[in-house]
Amino acid sequence: MPPRSTVNEADLEEAFLKGSGPGGQKINKTSSAVQLKHLPTGIVIKSQETRSRTQNRKIARRVLAEKLEVMEKGSESRVAVKGEVKRKKKASQSKKTKRKYKALEEAGAMAATEGVVEGGQNETNQDNGREEEDSDATAKFGHSGRFEEKRDGRERPPDPPRI
């Protein structure tokens, strides 16, 4: 990553203005907004991010330095490099998400086709076996005897039947 560029202080004209917009009386009374003008290029930056004049001065200088660097170096500037890295990460993440959903979709399609190919015979036989087990457990315990999952993933026995 290229180092941050700095701006020559002699090329700057600095003014402190009263803020505007939301923030109420305090923002409107104090001169905490900073306006920087870069004399050689004529670029004007106004910063009113915080209520602190010193922080606004730092922010305005950083923004001005970034703009000048983009004008000078173009796609090789620090801001452009960071933006490119961010764009690549986002593209990679969206690709990963698409792959994941595609795999899930294919797995669901495979499961559906397996059930059709085997026919409904095996599924009904398995269900009949479960019903027999359930009736035995109901006779012993008054409920199916199976554990239910809570929303947090822990297992707990089902509530007893109400009379």
Coordinates of C-alpha atoms in Angstrom, one line a residue:
M1 CA 0.0 0.0 0.0
P2 CA 1.5 3.4 -1.0
P3 CA 2.2 5.8 1.9
R4 CA -0.2 8.7 2.6
S5 CA 0.6 11.9 0.8
T6 CA 0.9 15.2 2.6
V7 CA -0.1 18.7 1.5
N8 CA 2.3 21.7 1.7
E9 CA 0.8 24.1 4.2
A10 CA 1.9 27.1 2.2
D11 CA -0.4 26.0 -0.6
L12 CA -3.5 26.1 1.7
E13 CA -5.9 28.8 2.6
E14 CA -7.8 27.9 5.7
A15 CA -11.1 29.4 7.0
F16 CA -13.3 28.6 10.0
L17 CA -17.0 28.8 9.3
K18 CA -20.1 28.4 11.3
G19 CA -21.7 25.1 10.8
S20 CA -25.1 24.4 9.2
G21 CA -27.6 21.7 9.1
P22 CA -28.9 19.5 12.0
G23 CA -27.2 19.9 15.4
G24 CA -29.1 22.7 16.9
Q25 CA -27.9 25.9 18.5
K26 CA -24.4 24.7 19.3
I27 CA -23.5 23.9 15.7
N28 CA -24.9 27.2 14.5
K29 CA -23.1 29.4 17.1
T30 CA -19.5 28.0 17.0
S31 CA -17.1 28.3 14.1
S32 CA -16.0 24.7 14.1
A33 CA -16.4 23.9 10.4
V34 CA -13.2 24.1 8.4
Q35 CA -12.9 25.1 4.8
L36 CA -9.6 24.4 3.0
K37 CA -8.7 25.8 -0.4
H38 CA -5.7 24.4 -2.3
L39 CA -4.4 27.5 -4.1
P40 CA -2.5 25.8 -7.0
T41 CA -5.5 23.7 -8.1
G42 CA -8.4 25.7 -6.6
I43 CA -10.0 22.6 -4.9
V44 CA -12.1 23.6 -1.9
I45 CA -12.9 21.1 0.9
K46 CA -15.3 21.8 3.7
S47 CA -15.4 19.6 6.8
Q48 CA -18.1 19.7 9.5
E49 CA -17.9 16.0 10.6
T50 CA -17.5 16.7 14.3
R51 CA -18.0 19.5 16.8
S52 CA -14.2 19.8 17.3
R53 CA -12.3 22.3 15.1
T54 CA -9.0 20.4 15.4
Q55 CA -10.6 17.1 14.3
N56 CA -12.3 18.8 11.4
R57 CA -8.9 20.3 10.4
K58 CA -7.4 16.9 10.3
I59 CA -10.3 15.4 8.4
A60 CA -10.3 18.2 5.8
R61 CA -6.5 17.9 5.2
R62 CA -6.8 14.1 4.8
V63 CA -9.6 14.5 2.3
L64 CA -7.7 17.1 0.3
A65 CA -4.6 15.0 0.3
E66 CA -6.6 12.0 -1.0
K67 CA -8.2 14.1 -3.8
L68 CA -4.8 15.5 -4.9
E69 CA -3.3 12.1 -4.9
V70 CA -6.1 10.7 -7.1
M71 CA -5.6 13.6 -9.5
E72 CA -1.8 13.0 -9.6
K73 CA -1.5 9.2 -9.6
G74 CA -4.9 8.0 -10.8
S75 CA -5.4 4.3 -10.4
E76 CA -2.1 3.9 -8.5
S77 CA -3.2 6.2 -5.7
R78 CA -3.8 4.9 -2.2
V79 CA -7.5 5.5 -2.4
A80 CA -7.8 3.7 -5.7
V81 CA -5.8 0.7 -4.4
K82 CA -7.9 0.4 -1.3
G83 CA -11.1 0.7 -3.4
E84 CA -9.9 -2.0 -5.7
V85 CA -9.1 -4.4 -2.8
K86 CA -12.6 -3.7 -1.4
R87 CA -14.2 -4.3 -4.7
K88 CA -12.4 -7.6 -5.2
K89 CA -13.4 -8.8 -1.7
K90 CA -17.0 -8.0 -2.4
A91 CA -16.9 -9.8 -5.7
S92 CA -15.3 -12.9 -4.1
Q93 CA -17.9 -12.9 -1.4
S94 CA -20.8 -12.7 -3.9
K95 CA -19.2 -15.6 -5.9
K96 CA -18.9 -17.7 -2.8
T97 CA -22.6 -17.1 -1.9
K98 CA -23.7 -18.0 -5.5
R99 CA -21.6 -21.2 -5.3
K100 CA -23.1 -22.1 -2.0
Y101 CA -26.7 -21.6 -3.1
K102 CA -26.0 -23.4 -6.4
A103 CA -24.7 -26.4 -4.5
L104 CA -27.7 -26.4 -2.2
E105 CA -30.0 -26.3 -5.1
E106 CA -28.2 -29.2 -6.8
A107 CA -28.3 -31.2 -3.6
G108 CA -32.1 -30.6 -3.3
A109 CA -32.6 -31.6 -6.9
M110 CA -30.6 -34.8 -6.4
A111 CA -32.6 -35.7 -3.3
A112 CA -35.9 -35.1 -5.2
T113 CA -34.8 -37.2 -8.1
E114 CA -33.6 -40.1 -5.8
G115 CA -37.0 -40.2 -4.1
V116 CA -38.8 -40.4 -7.5
V117 CA -36.4 -43.1 -8.9
E118 CA -36.7 -45.3 -5.9
G119 CA -40.5 -44.8 -5.8
G120 CA -42.6 -44.1 -2.8
Q121 CA -42.4 -47.7 -1.5
N122 CA -39.3 -47.3 0.7
E123 CA -40.6 -44.1 2.3
T124 CA -44.0 -45.6 3.3
N125 CA -42.3 -48.7 4.8
Q126 CA -40.1 -46.4 6.9
D127 CA -43.0 -44.4 8.0
N128 CA -44.9 -47.5 9.1
G129 CA -42.0 -48.6 11.2
R130 CA -41.9 -45.2 12.9
E131 CA -45.6 -45.3 13.7
E132 CA -45.2 -48.7 15.4
E133 CA -42.3 -47.3 17.5
D134 CA -44.3 -44.3 18.3
S135 CA -47.3 -46.3 19.5
D136 CA -45.0 -48.4 21.8
A137 CA -43.4 -45.3 23.3
T138 CA -46.9 -43.7 23.8
A139 CA -48.1 -46.7 25.7
K140 CA -45.0 -46.6 28.0
F141 CA -44.5 -42.8 28.5
G142 CA -47.7 -41.1 27.4
H143 CA -45.9 -39.4 24.6
S144 CA -43.8 -40.4 21.5
G145 CA -40.6 -40.6 23.6
R146 CA -38.7 -38.6 21.0
F147 CA -36.7 -35.6 22.0
E148 CA -37.6 -32.2 20.6
E149 CA -35.0 -29.5 19.7
K150 CA -35.3 -26.1 21.3
R151 CA -34.6 -23.0 19.2
D152 CA -31.1 -22.7 20.7
G153 CA -30.2 -26.2 19.5
R154 CA -30.3 -28.0 22.8
E155 CA -32.5 -31.1 23.1
R156 CA -35.2 -31.5 25.7
P157 CA -38.0 -34.0 26.2
P158 CA -41.4 -33.0 25.0
D159 CA -43.9 -31.5 27.4
P160 CA -46.3 -34.1 29.1
P161 CA -49.8 -34.3 27.7
R162 CA -52.3 -32.0 29.5
I163 CA -55.4 -33.6 31.0

